[in-house]
mmCIF file of C-alpha atoms in Angstrom:
data_model
loop_
_atom_site.group_PDB
_atom_site.id
_atom_site.type_symbol
_atom_site.label_atom_id
_atom_site.label_comp_id
_atom_site.label_asym_id
_atom_site.label_seq_id
_atom_site.Cartn_x
_atom_site.Cartn_y
_atom_site.Cartn_z
ATOM 1 C CA MET A 408 10.336 67.139 -8.539
ATOM 2 C CA GLN A 409 8.374 69.344 -5.983
ATOM 3 C CA LEU A 410 11.364 70.177 -3.952
ATOM 4 C CA ALA A 411 13.460 71.342 -6.656
ATOM 5 C CA GLY A 412 10.594 73.734 -7.724
ATOM 6 C CA LEU A 413 10.174 74.845 -4.056
ATOM 7 C CA LEU A 414 13.956 75.621 -4.348
ATOM 8 C CA LEU A 415 13.845 77.519 -7.473
ATOM 9 C CA ILE A 416 11.268 79.779 -6.379
ATOM 10 C CA ALA A 417 13.239 80.134 -2.839
ATOM 11 C CA ALA A 418 15.800 81.319 -4.949
ATOM 12 C CA VAL A 419 13.815 83.712 -7.003
ATOM 13 C CA LEU A 420 12.597 85.484 -3.893
ATOM 14 C CA ILE A 421 16.348 85.351 -2.161
ATOM 15 C CA ALA A 422 17.163 87.280 -5.595
ATOM 16 C CA GLY A 423 14.335 89.637 -5.297
ATOM 17 C CA LEU A 424 15.825 90.696 -2.056
ATOM 18 C CA LEU A 425 19.114 90.810 -3.113
ATOM 19 C CA ARG A 426 17.770 93.583 -6.137
ATOM 20 C CA TRP A 427 18.729 91.405 -9.024
ATOM 21 C CA PRO A 428 19.942 94.138 -11.788
ATOM 22 C CA SER A 429 17.012 92.704 -14.716
ATOM 23 C CA PRO A 430 13.475 91.566 -13.276
ATOM 24 C CA LEU A 431 12.999 89.529 -16.271
ATOM 25 C CA PRO A 432 14.777 86.423 -15.648
ATOM 26 C CA LEU A 433 13.753 86.534 -12.490
ATOM 27 C CA ALA A 434 9.892 86.499 -13.285
ATOM 28 C CA LEU A 435 10.884 83.515 -16.054
ATOM 29 C CA ALA A 436 12.478 81.843 -12.957
ATOM 30 C CA ALA A 437 9.772 82.007 -10.726
ATOM 31 C CA LEU A 438 7.013 81.073 -13.364
ATOM 32 C CA LEU A 439 9.545 77.810 -14.008
ATOM 33 C CA GLY A 440 9.346 77.351 -10.114
ATOM 34 C CA LEU A 441 5.372 77.394 -10.155
ATOM 35 C CA ALA A 442 5.126 75.001 -12.952
ATOM 36 C CA LEU A 443 7.430 72.425 -11.480
ATOM 37 C CA ALA A 444 5.385 73.027 -8.274
ATOM 38 C CA ALA A 445 2.061 72.554 -10.342
ATOM 39 C CA LEU A 446 3.657 69.575 -11.517
ATOM 40 C CA ASP A 447 4.661 67.902 -8.654
ATOM 41 C CA LEU A 448 1.279 68.732 -6.832
ATOM 42 C CA TRP A 449 -0.153 67.115 -9.910
ATOM 43 C CA TRP A 450 1.892 63.698 -9.465
ATOM 44 C CA LEU A 451 1.252 63.808 -5.681
ATOM 45 C CA HIS A 452 -2.631 63.731 -6.457
ATOM 46 C CA ARG A 453 -1.873 60.956 -9.352
ATOM 47 C CA GLN A 454 -0.034 58.831 -6.465
ATOM 48 C CA THR A 455 -2.753 59.400 -3.883
ATOM 49 C CA VAL A 456 -5.201 58.199 -6.218
ATOM 50 C CA ALA A 457 -3.578 55.419 -7.177
ATOM 51 C CA ASP A 458 -2.398 54.667 -3.650
ATOM 52 C CA ARG A 459 -6.090 54.418 -2.571
ATOM 53 C CA ALA A 460 -7.293 52.225 -5.438
ATOM 54 C CA ALA A 461 -4.548 49.537 -4.589
ATOM 55 C CA HIS A 462 -5.916 49.666 -1.016
ATOM 56 C CA ALA A 463 -9.081 49.658 -2.248
ATOM 57 C CA ALA A 464 -8.282 46.510 -4.312
ATOM 58 C CA LEU A 465 -6.157 44.746 -1.630
ATOM 59 C CA ARG A 466 -9.231 45.212 1.127
ATOM 60 C CA ASP A 467 -11.072 43.070 -1.692
ATOM 61 C CA VAL A 468 -8.867 40.607 -2.291
ATOM 62 C CA GLU A 469 -8.641 40.401 1.477
ATOM 63 C CA ALA A 470 -12.349 40.150 2.230
ATOM 64 C CA ARG A 471 -12.771 37.445 -0.938
ATOM 65 C CA ILE A 472 -10.281 35.395 0.853
ATOM 66 C CA GLY A 473 -11.742 35.691 4.113
ATOM 67 C CA GLY A 474 -14.792 34.404 2.415
ATOM 68 C CA ILE A 475 -13.413 31.463 0.846
ATOM 69 C CA VAL A 476 -12.035 30.749 4.236
ATOM 70 C CA GLU A 477 -15.181 30.870 5.786
ATOM 71 C CA SER A 478 -17.207 29.274 3.414
ATOM 72 C CA ALA A 479 -14.738 26.416 3.332
ATOM 73 C CA MET A 480 -15.783 22.953 4.546
ATOM 74 C CA ASP A 481 -12.469 22.042 5.665
ATOM 75 C CA ALA A 482 -11.387 23.462 9.017
ATOM 76 C CA ILE A 483 -8.857 26.276 8.710
ATOM 77 C CA ILE A 484 -6.560 27.150 11.701
ATOM 78 C CA THR A 485 -3.546 29.605 11.800
ATOM 79 C CA ILE A 486 -1.241 29.734 14.780
ATOM 80 C CA ASP A 487 1.658 32.332 15.489
ATOM 81 C CA GLN A 488 5.516 31.161 16.518
ATOM 82 C CA SER A 489 4.118 30.560 20.004
ATOM 83 C CA GLN A 490 1.268 28.037 18.647
ATOM 84 C CA ARG A 491 -1.498 30.211 19.644
ATOM 85 C CA VAL A 492 -4.606 30.395 17.705
ATOM 86 C CA VAL A 493 -4.766 33.346 15.309
ATOM 87 C CA LEU A 494 -7.544 32.417 12.762
ATOM 88 C CA PHE A 495 -10.392 29.963 13.177
ATOM 89 C CA ASN A 496 -12.952 29.689 10.766
ATOM 90 C CA ALA A 497 -16.543 28.557 11.069
ATOM 91 C CA ALA A 498 -15.670 24.904 9.803
ATOM 92 C CA ALA A 499 -13.544 24.652 12.640
ATOM 93 C CA GLU A 500 -15.800 25.945 15.003
ATOM 94 C CA ALA A 501 -18.128 23.178 13.828
ATOM 95 C CA MET A 502 -15.346 20.265 13.850
ATOM 96 C CA PHE A 503 -14.116 21.519 17.385
ATOM 97 C CA GLY A 504 -17.180 22.324 18.909
ATOM 98 C CA CYS A 505 -15.610 25.709 20.319
ATOM 99 C CA PRO A 506 -16.671 29.431 19.240
ATOM 100 C CA ARG A 507 -14.134 31.647 18.107
ATOM 101 C CA ASP A 508 -14.122 33.854 20.576
ATOM 102 C CA SER A 509 -13.079 31.033 22.623
ATOM 103 C CA ALA A 510 -10.567 29.611 20.257
ATOM 104 C CA ILE A 511 -8.605 32.853 19.290
ATOM 105 C CA GLY A 512 -5.524 33.335 21.361
ATOM 106 C CA ALA A 513 -6.013 29.853 22.741
ATOM 107 C CA PRO A 514 -2.865 27.510 22.645
ATOM 108 C CA LEU A 515 -3.306 24.827 19.688
ATOM 109 C CA ASP A 516 -2.874 22.106 22.462
ATOM 110 C CA TRP A 517 -6.619 22.559 23.108
ATOM 111 C CA PHE A 518 -7.786 20.732 20.175
ATOM 112 C CA LEU A 519 -5.108 17.877 20.576
ATOM 113 C CA PRO A 520 -4.878 14.716 23.298
ATOM 114 C CA ASP A 521 -2.789 15.059 25.919
ATOM 115 C CA ARG A 522 -0.599 12.160 24.876
ATOM 116 C CA TYR A 523 0.127 13.734 21.510
ATOM 117 C CA ARG A 524 0.679 17.269 22.508
ATOM 118 C CA ALA A 525 4.384 17.550 22.960
ATOM 119 C CA VAL A 526 5.220 15.220 19.396
ATOM 120 C CA HIS A 527 3.039 18.078 17.536
ATOM 121 C CA ARG A 528 4.622 20.733 18.947
ATOM 122 C CA GLU A 529 7.967 19.206 18.084
ATOM 123 C CA HIS A 530 6.364 18.334 14.899
ATOM 124 C CA ILE A 531 5.810 21.989 13.870
ATOM 125 C CA ARG A 532 8.840 23.401 15.425
ATOM 126 C CA GLN A 533 10.863 21.138 12.936
ATOM 127 C CA PHE A 534 8.260 22.179 10.272
ATOM 128 C CA GLY A 535 9.283 25.881 10.636
ATOM 129 C CA ALA A 536 12.857 24.841 10.494
ATOM 130 C CA THR A 537 12.862 22.948 7.175
ATOM 131 C CA GLY A 538 11.668 26.092 5.116
ATOM 132 C CA VAL A 539 9.269 24.152 3.191
ATOM 133 C CA SER A 540 6.100 26.032 2.327
ATOM 134 C CA SER A 541 3.443 22.981 3.107
ATOM 135 C CA ARG A 542 3.098 19.058 3.245
ATOM 136 C CA ARG A 543 0.843 16.700 5.091
ATOM 137 C CA MET A 544 0.898 16.121 8.728
ATOM 138 C CA GLY A 545 1.655 12.781 10.051
ATOM 139 C CA ALA A 546 3.242 9.992 8.654
ATOM 140 C CA ALA A 547 0.121 8.030 8.447
ATOM 141 C CA ARG A 548 -1.420 10.981 7.193
ATOM 142 C CA ILE A 549 -4.062 10.498 9.776
ATOM 143 C CA ILE A 550 -3.600 12.380 13.284
ATOM 144 C CA THR A 551 -6.304 12.693 16.491
ATOM 145 C CA GLY A 552 -8.145 15.912 16.840
ATOM 146 C CA LEU A 553 -9.847 16.840 20.573
ATOM 147 C CA ARG A 554 -13.031 17.881 20.293
ATOM 148 C CA ARG A 555 -13.851 20.608 23.327
ATOM 149 C CA ASN A 556 -16.127 18.141 24.863
ATOM 150 C CA GLY A 557 -13.403 16.081 25.231
ATOM 151 C CA GLU A 558 -14.284 13.359 22.273
ATOM 152 C CA GLU A 559 -11.189 12.027 19.809
ATOM 153 C CA PHE A 560 -11.607 11.746 16.426
ATOM 154 C CA PRO A 561 -9.404 10.985 13.269
ATOM 155 C CA ILE A 562 -8.599 13.825 11.134
ATOM 156 C CA ASP A 563 -6.656 14.302 7.638
ATOM 157 C CA ALA A 564 -4.196 17.175 7.837
ATOM 158 C CA SER A 565 -2.119 19.269 5.726
ATOM 159 C CA ILE A 566 0.293 22.340 7.101
ATOM 160 C CA SER A 567 1.959 25.298 5.529
ATOM 161 C CA GLN A 568 3.716 28.195 6.765
ATOM 162 C CA VAL A 569 4.553 31.954 5.788
ATOM 163 C CA GLU A 570 6.741 34.993 7.153
ATOM 164 C CA GLU A 571 5.382 37.971 7.536
ATOM 165 C CA HIS A 572 6.853 41.344 9.003
ATOM 166 C CA GLY A 573 9.659 38.581 10.579
ATOM 167 C CA ALA A 574 7.140 36.915 11.981
ATOM 168 C CA ARG A 575 6.296 33.135 11.333
ATOM 169 C CA PHE A 576 2.492 31.813 11.199
ATOM 170 C CA TYR A 577 1.531 28.212 10.405
ATOM 171 C CA THR A 578 -2.034 27.485 8.668
ATOM 172 C CA VAL A 579 -3.338 23.954 9.332
ATOM 173 C CA ILE A 580 -6.096 22.740 7.035
ATOM 174 C CA LEU A 581 -7.941 19.761 8.856
ATOM 175 C CA ARG A 582 -10.523 17.446 7.767
ATOM 176 C CA ASP A 583 -12.500 15.029 9.755
ATOM 177 C CA VAL A 584 -12.252 11.563 8.510
ATOM 178 C CA THR A 585 -14.156 9.583 11.077
ATOM 179 C CA GLU A 586 -16.631 7.746 8.368
ATOM 180 C CA ARG A 587 -13.528 7.272 6.177
ATOM 181 C CA VAL A 588 -11.624 5.714 9.126
ATOM 182 C CA ARG A 589 -14.620 3.761 10.309
ATOM 183 C CA THR A 590 -15.491 2.454 6.474
ATOM 184 C CA GLU A 591 -11.742 1.418 6.290
ATOM 185 C CA GLU A 592 -11.644 -0.492 9.505
ATOM 186 C CA ALA A 593 -15.406 -1.891 8.559
ATOM 187 C CA LEU A 594 -13.564 -3.395 5.192
ATOM 188 C CA ARG A 595 -10.276 -4.114 7.002
ATOM 189 C CA HIS A 596 -12.825 -6.194 9.334
ATOM 190 C CA SER A 597 -14.350 -7.964 6.855
ATOM 191 C CA LYS A 598 -11.110 -8.995 4.502
ATOM 192 C CA GLU A 599 -9.978 -10.621 7.594
ATOM 193 C CA GLU A 600 -12.923 -12.347 8.048
ATOM 194 C CA VAL A 601 -13.299 -13.390 4.306
ATOM 195 C CA GLN A 602 -9.637 -14.381 4.612
ATOM 196 C CA ALA A 603 -10.184 -16.662 7.604
ATOM 197 C CA MET A 604 -13.209 -18.179 5.886
ATOM 198 C CA ALA A 605 -11.017 -19.119 2.818
ATOM 199 C CA ALA A 606 -8.344 -20.644 5.007
ATOM 200 C CA ALA A 607 -10.702 -22.482 7.019
ATOM 201 C CA ALA A 608 -11.913 -23.860 3.642
ATOM 202 C CA HIS A 609 -8.681 -24.677 2.036
ATOM 203 C CA THR A 610 -7.787 -26.728 5.410
ATOM 204 C CA MET A 611 -10.982 -28.490 5.433
ATOM 205 C CA ARG A 612 -10.561 -29.431 1.535
ATOM 206 C CA GLU A 613 -7.101 -30.607 2.096
ATOM 207 C CA GLN A 614 -8.410 -32.793 4.877
ATOM 208 C CA GLU A 615 -11.181 -34.214 3.281
ATOM 209 C CA GLN A 616 -8.106 -34.982 0.469
ATOM 210 C CA SER A 617 -5.757 -36.411 2.801
ATOM 211 C CA ARG A 618 -8.756 -38.793 4.040
ATOM 212 C CA ILE A 619 -9.788 -40.044 0.716
ATOM 213 C CA ALA A 620 -5.944 -40.423 -0.413
ATOM 214 C CA ARG A 621 -5.675 -42.318 2.928
ATOM 215 C CA GLU A 622 -8.704 -44.611 2.166
ATOM 216 C CA LEU A 623 -7.854 -44.967 -1.588
ATOM 217 C CA HIS A 624 -4.099 -46.010 -0.723
ATOM 218 C CA ASP A 625 -4.880 -48.043 2.699
ATOM 219 C CA GLU A 626 -8.628 -49.565 2.155
ATOM 220 C CA LEU A 627 -9.240 -49.939 -1.838
ATOM 221 C CA GLY A 628 -5.637 -50.208 -2.556
ATOM 222 C CA GLN A 629 -5.049 -53.087 -0.553
ATOM 223 C CA ALA A 630 -8.567 -54.674 -1.241
ATOM 224 C CA LEU A 631 -7.379 -54.688 -4.720
ATOM 225 C CA THR A 632 -4.206 -56.314 -4.067
ATOM 226 C CA ALA A 633 -6.181 -58.724 -2.281
ATOM 227 C CA LEU A 634 -8.143 -59.265 -5.119
ATOM 228 C CA LYS A 635 -5.393 -59.869 -7.542
ATOM 229 C CA MET A 636 -3.391 -62.078 -4.701
ATOM 230 C CA ASP A 637 -7.152 -64.512 -5.593
ATOM 231 C CA VAL A 638 -7.281 -64.553 -9.202
ATOM 232 C CA GLY A 639 -3.405 -65.660 -9.017
ATOM 233 C CA TRP A 640 -4.790 -68.450 -6.535
ATOM 234 C CA LEU A 641 -7.070 -69.240 -9.158
ATOM 235 C CA ARG A 642 -4.915 -69.266 -11.970
ATOM 236 C CA GLU A 643 -2.590 -72.109 -10.342
ATOM 237 C CA ARG A 644 -5.744 -73.957 -9.336
ATOM 238 C CA LEU A 645 -8.214 -73.558 -12.179
ATOM 239 C CA PRO A 646 -7.803 -76.402 -15.233
ATOM 240 C CA ALA A 647 -5.412 -75.209 -17.959
ATOM 241 C CA GLU A 648 -7.650 -74.148 -20.205
ATOM 242 C CA ALA A 649 -6.707 -71.270 -22.725
ATOM 243 C CA ALA A 650 -9.905 -69.453 -22.376
ATOM 244 C CA VAL A 651 -9.696 -69.721 -18.615
ATOM 245 C CA GLN A 652 -6.141 -68.679 -18.064
ATOM 246 C CA GLY A 653 -6.290 -65.978 -21.044
ATOM 247 C CA LYS A 654 -9.716 -64.461 -18.766
ATOM 248 C CA LEU A 655 -7.555 -64.900 -15.548
ATOM 249 C CA ALA A 656 -4.548 -62.885 -17.232
ATOM 250 C CA GLY A 657 -6.920 -60.454 -18.314
ATOM 251 C CA MET A 658 -8.420 -59.873 -15.086
ATOM 252 C CA GLU A 659 -4.679 -59.716 -13.340
ATOM 253 C CA ALA A 660 -3.863 -57.015 -15.600
ATOM 254 C CA LEU A 661 -7.009 -54.867 -15.331
ATOM 255 C CA LEU A 662 -6.438 -55.080 -11.342
ATOM 256 C CA ASP A 663 -2.541 -53.706 -11.825
ATOM 257 C CA ASP A 664 -4.137 -51.163 -13.742
ATOM 258 C CA THR A 665 -6.637 -50.535 -11.318
ATOM 259 C CA VAL A 666 -4.166 -50.487 -8.645
ATOM 260 C CA LYS A 667 -1.873 -47.895 -10.509
ATOM 261 C CA ALA A 668 -4.952 -45.545 -10.967
ATOM 262 C CA THR A 669 -5.830 -45.700 -7.792
ATOM 263 C CA ARG A 670 -2.379 -45.023 -6.044
ATOM 264 C CA ARG A 671 -2.148 -41.782 -8.696
ATOM 265 C CA LEU A 672 -5.017 -40.669 -7.464
ATOM 266 C CA ALA A 673 -4.435 -40.964 -4.220
ATOM 267 C CA THR A 674 -1.238 -39.414 -4.401
ATOM 268 C CA GLU A 675 -2.792 -36.308 -6.725
ATOM 269 C CA LEU A 676 -5.280 -36.024 -3.777
ATOM 270 C CA ARG A 677 -2.638 -35.427 -0.986
ATOM 271 C CA PRO A 678 0.726 -37.322 -1.654
ATOM 272 C CA LEU A 679 1.420 -39.470 1.682
ATOM 273 C CA ILE A 680 5.028 -38.340 1.387
ATOM 274 C CA LEU A 681 3.760 -34.639 2.378
ATOM 275 C CA ASP A 682 2.538 -36.429 5.991
ATOM 276 C CA ASP A 683 5.060 -38.846 6.490
ATOM 277 C CA LEU A 684 8.195 -37.611 5.642
ATOM 278 C CA GLY A 685 7.799 -33.626 5.387
ATOM 279 C CA VAL A 686 7.588 -30.765 2.872
ATOM 280 C CA VAL A 687 11.295 -30.855 1.772
ATOM 281 C CA ALA A 688 10.681 -35.010 0.891
ATOM 282 C CA GLY A 689 7.257 -33.449 -0.750
ATOM 283 C CA ILE A 690 9.074 -31.528 -2.887
ATOM 284 C CA GLU A 691 11.743 -34.051 -3.901
ATOM 285 C CA TRP A 692 8.772 -36.138 -5.085
ATOM 286 C CA LEU A 693 7.375 -33.022 -7.059
ATOM 287 C CA ALA A 694 10.537 -32.265 -9.057
ATOM 288 C CA ASP A 695 11.176 -36.058 -9.691
ATOM 289 C CA ASN A 696 7.580 -36.835 -11.158
ATOM 290 C CA PHE A 697 7.760 -33.512 -13.361
ATOM 291 C CA SER A 698 10.835 -34.596 -14.642
ATOM 292 C CA GLU A 699 9.693 -37.705 -15.605
ATOM 293 C CA ARG A 700 6.235 -37.118 -16.562
ATOM 294 C CA THR A 701 7.321 -34.270 -19.040
ATOM 295 C CA GLY A 702 10.956 -35.271 -19.680
ATOM 296 C CA ILE A 703 12.024 -31.684 -18.612
ATOM 297 C CA PRO A 704 15.098 -31.691 -15.968
ATOM 298 C CA CYS A 705 13.989 -30.194 -12.968
ATOM 299 C CA VAL A 706 16.813 -28.786 -10.374
ATOM 300 C CA PHE A 707 15.647 -28.773 -6.567
ATOM 301 C CA ARG A 708 17.652 -26.473 -4.339
ATOM 302 C CA VAL A 709 16.878 -26.301 -0.637
ATOM 303 C CA GLY A 710 18.738 -23.898 1.899
ATOM 304 C CA ASN A 711 18.509 -26.304 4.728
ATOM 305 C CA PRO A 712 17.317 -30.024 4.194
ATOM 306 C CA ALA A 713 16.718 -30.308 7.888
ATOM 307 C CA LEU A 714 13.743 -27.554 7.577
ATOM 308 C CA ALA A 715 10.211 -28.843 8.539
ATOM 309 C CA TRP A 716 7.052 -26.656 8.784
ATOM 310 C CA ARG A 717 3.654 -27.667 9.998
ATOM 311 C CA ASP A 718 0.550 -27.171 8.394
ATOM 312 C CA PRO A 719 -1.179 -24.930 7.153
ATOM 313 C CA MET A 720 2.369 -23.714 6.064
ATOM 314 C CA ALA A 721 3.863 -26.988 4.787
ATOM 315 C CA THR A 722 0.805 -27.892 2.782
ATOM 316 C CA ALA A 723 1.006 -24.020 1.019
ATOM 317 C CA ILE A 724 4.496 -24.302 -0.054
ATOM 318 C CA PHE A 725 4.311 -27.986 -1.583
ATOM 319 C CA ARG A 726 0.781 -26.942 -3.305
ATOM 320 C CA ILE A 727 2.493 -23.438 -4.375
ATOM 321 C CA VAL A 728 5.611 -25.600 -5.894
ATOM 322 C CA GLN A 729 2.846 -28.025 -7.579
ATOM 323 C CA GLU A 730 0.825 -25.314 -9.336
ATOM 324 C CA ALA A 731 4.052 -23.528 -10.547
ATOM 325 C CA LEU A 732 5.143 -26.591 -11.967
ATOM 326 C CA THR A 733 1.876 -27.909 -13.492
ATOM 327 C CA ASN A 734 2.042 -23.992 -15.314
ATOM 328 C CA VAL A 735 5.460 -25.123 -16.791
ATOM 329 C CA ALA A 736 4.064 -28.625 -17.879
ATOM 330 C CA ARG A 737 0.945 -27.164 -19.310
ATOM 331 C CA HIS A 738 2.152 -23.955 -20.887
ATOM 332 C CA ALA A 739 5.920 -23.153 -20.669
ATOM 333 C CA GLU A 740 7.179 -25.306 -23.415
ATOM 334 C CA ALA A 741 10.514 -24.883 -21.375
ATOM 335 C CA SER A 742 13.989 -27.189 -21.612
ATOM 336 C CA ARG A 743 14.558 -26.696 -17.617
ATOM 337 C CA ALA A 744 13.096 -25.707 -14.942
ATOM 338 C CA GLU A 745 14.466 -24.874 -11.364
ATOM 339 C CA ILE A 746 13.188 -24.938 -7.943
ATOM 340 C CA ASP A 747 14.710 -22.790 -4.816
ATOM 341 C CA LEU A 748 13.225 -23.315 -1.279
ATOM 342 C CA ASP A 749 14.600 -21.211 1.729
ATOM 343 C CA GLN A 750 14.098 -19.691 5.168
ATOM 344 C CA ALA A 751 15.792 -16.345 5.895
ATOM 345 C CA ALA A 752 14.527 -13.260 7.966
ATOM 346 C CA GLY A 753 11.463 -15.041 9.081
ATOM 347 C CA GLU A 754 9.890 -15.958 6.010
ATOM 348 C CA VAL A 755 10.210 -18.775 3.701
ATOM 349 C CA ARG A 756 11.066 -18.323 0.308
ATOM 350 C CA ILE A 757 9.828 -20.050 -2.887
ATOM 351 C CA ARG A 758 11.067 -19.646 -6.289
ATOM 352 C CA VAL A 759 10.281 -21.550 -9.514
ATOM 353 C CA LEU A 760 12.013 -20.449 -12.352
ATOM 354 C CA ASP A 761 11.507 -22.150 -16.330
ATOM 355 C CA ASP A 762 13.609 -20.911 -19.248
ATOM 356 C CA GLY A 763 10.460 -21.537 -21.653
ATOM 357 C CA ARG A 764 8.246 -18.866 -23.857
ATOM 358 C CA GLY A 765 6.839 -16.851 -21.329
ATOM 359 C CA PHE A 766 3.973 -14.752 -21.178
ATOM 360 C CA VAL A 767 3.163 -11.205 -20.592
ATOM 361 C CA PRO A 768 1.865 -10.947 -16.930
ATOM 362 C CA ASP A 769 -0.718 -8.351 -17.329
ATOM 363 C CA ALA A 770 -2.312 -9.875 -20.042
ATOM 364 C CA ALA A 771 -6.074 -10.695 -19.689
ATOM 365 C CA ARG A 772 -6.242 -14.087 -18.683
ATOM 366 C CA ARG A 773 -7.719 -16.820 -20.741
ATOM 367 C CA PRO A 774 -10.767 -18.805 -19.655
ATOM 368 C CA GLY A 775 -10.390 -21.623 -17.159
ATOM 369 C CA SER A 776 -6.616 -20.663 -16.374
ATOM 370 C CA LEU A 777 -6.530 -20.247 -12.845
ATOM 371 C CA GLY A 778 -3.676 -21.633 -11.979
ATOM 372 C CA LEU A 779 -1.204 -18.659 -11.160
ATOM 373 C CA LEU A 780 -4.860 -17.492 -9.343
ATOM 374 C CA GLY A 781 -4.530 -19.990 -6.817
ATOM 375 C CA LEU A 782 -0.962 -19.863 -6.843
ATOM 376 C CA ARG A 783 -1.886 -16.033 -5.282
ATOM 377 C CA GLU A 784 -4.613 -17.160 -3.463
ATOM 378 C CA ARG A 785 -2.587 -19.649 -1.336
ATOM 379 C CA ALA A 786 0.237 -16.736 -0.456
ATOM 380 C CA PHE A 787 -2.483 -14.136 0.063
ATOM 381 C CA LEU A 788 -4.204 -16.519 2.955
ATOM 382 C CA LEU A 789 -0.902 -16.611 4.669
ATOM 383 C CA GLY A 790 -0.458 -13.011 4.675
ATOM 384 C CA GLY A 791 2.296 -13.631 1.993
ATOM 385 C CA GLU A 792 2.814 -12.504 -1.615
ATOM 386 C CA ALA A 793 3.586 -13.784 -4.834
ATOM 387 C CA THR A 794 5.393 -12.458 -7.864
ATOM 388 C CA ILE A 795 5.210 -13.396 -11.095
ATOM 389 C CA ASP A 796 7.836 -11.678 -13.702
ATOM 390 C CA SER A 797 7.930 -13.557 -17.473
ATOM 391 C CA ARG A 798 8.312 -11.792 -20.771
ATOM 392 C CA PRO A 799 7.439 -13.076 -24.402
ATOM 393 C CA GLY A 800 10.290 -15.856 -25.070
ATOM 394 C CA GLY A 801 12.182 -14.756 -21.623
ATOM 395 C CA GLY A 802 10.767 -17.615 -19.295
ATOM 396 C CA THR A 803 9.308 -17.047 -16.224
ATOM 397 C CA ARG A 804 10.098 -16.572 -12.657
ATOM 398 C CA VAL A 805 7.105 -17.347 -9.531
ATOM 399 C CA GLU A 806 8.492 -15.841 -6.440
ATOM 400 C CA VAL A 807 6.547 -16.435 -3.254
ATOM 401 C CA ARG A 808 7.679 -14.920 0.267
ATOM 402 C CA LEU A 809 5.323 -16.421 3.119
ATOM 403 C CA PRO A 810 5.945 -14.791 6.832
ATOM 404 C CA LEU A 811 6.605 -17.250 9.355
ATOM 405 C CA PRO A 812 4.300 -17.307 12.303
ATOM 406 C CA PRO A 813 6.741 -16.995 15.673
ATOM 407 C CA GLU A 814 5.221 -20.119 16.882
ATOM 408 C CA GLN A 815 6.110 -22.271 13.910
ATOM 409 C CA GLU A 816 8.513 -24.741 15.039
ATOM 410 C CA THR A 817 11.623 -25.462 12.412
ATOM 411 C CA THR A 818 14.500 -27.850 12.697
#
């Protein structure tokens, strides 16, 4: 617009020099040119004022952003494409023990241990190639930083990138998580100690139960059997009086019941077949005994009948199946049960299924119902996991996976 006014004024001047016949049009044209020029000057002034206001607002925003960066509790570092520091806030100074004047222009390698520098350079290069605006750094979300005094410490970090005037910049936000890592390590160590203590307690309990079962079966059982033989000897030699013979017959019946009760108690404490013939034979006995007691058919399938495990693995497998069958007998109202046992990919896999009424696994546990809790605990103590899949009316599936120790022998 300003150029048009100037051109119009120039045209009027040229026409005057050429002695235009009538001065009136020239005057009007001159006035119009001056008006256009004035309008252009007003518009230019207005744009200048707006630009100054925009620049002032931009400076205010930059100042506020700078204040936020400086007051941030997390360290903020920006590097250029050559991975040299161009921004280093106060929190970064405190975290790395490095003055800002020294950090600006320094390579990012200053703040990383030697063994990680090449990896981080490549990580940033690949991040720049992805075009992703931001993400966390490190697969485990924890990386290692290096203070200027040589101390290494854990960091939780995220990285973002931006391109300005053809140059790419990377901003890393860092948080010192030394205390968090120490707390997690202490918690992990405590958890391992509790797990070891619980495993030892389970082992001691199984050993004690095994000892008591042996004593009941061998000592008390034999004593009762000998006593029964003595009663039989007396029946043959005492007078054939009805009262005497009736009393002896009652004693023999009581002894029979006591022998059976003793064997049952011994078996419940620790089935001798588990120690004598192994876990596969023990689970076969469990399935047969379950069917006999409940009337529910129970099918046992094993991937390899020759499989064998030593304690505590063998006992854990047996008890897990025992707990699962006990739950079927008590709560499932099932018409069929199945047991699958196999070993593959370095782990033992146990599955117990039923077609009973099922339940909601996440529902509140009934008071005194500890079967599934004990099952999970046994799996946990061996570093395994137990999953329970059930729904009302849809039966229940219990699956347990136990990692097999490298030294565990199988045949």
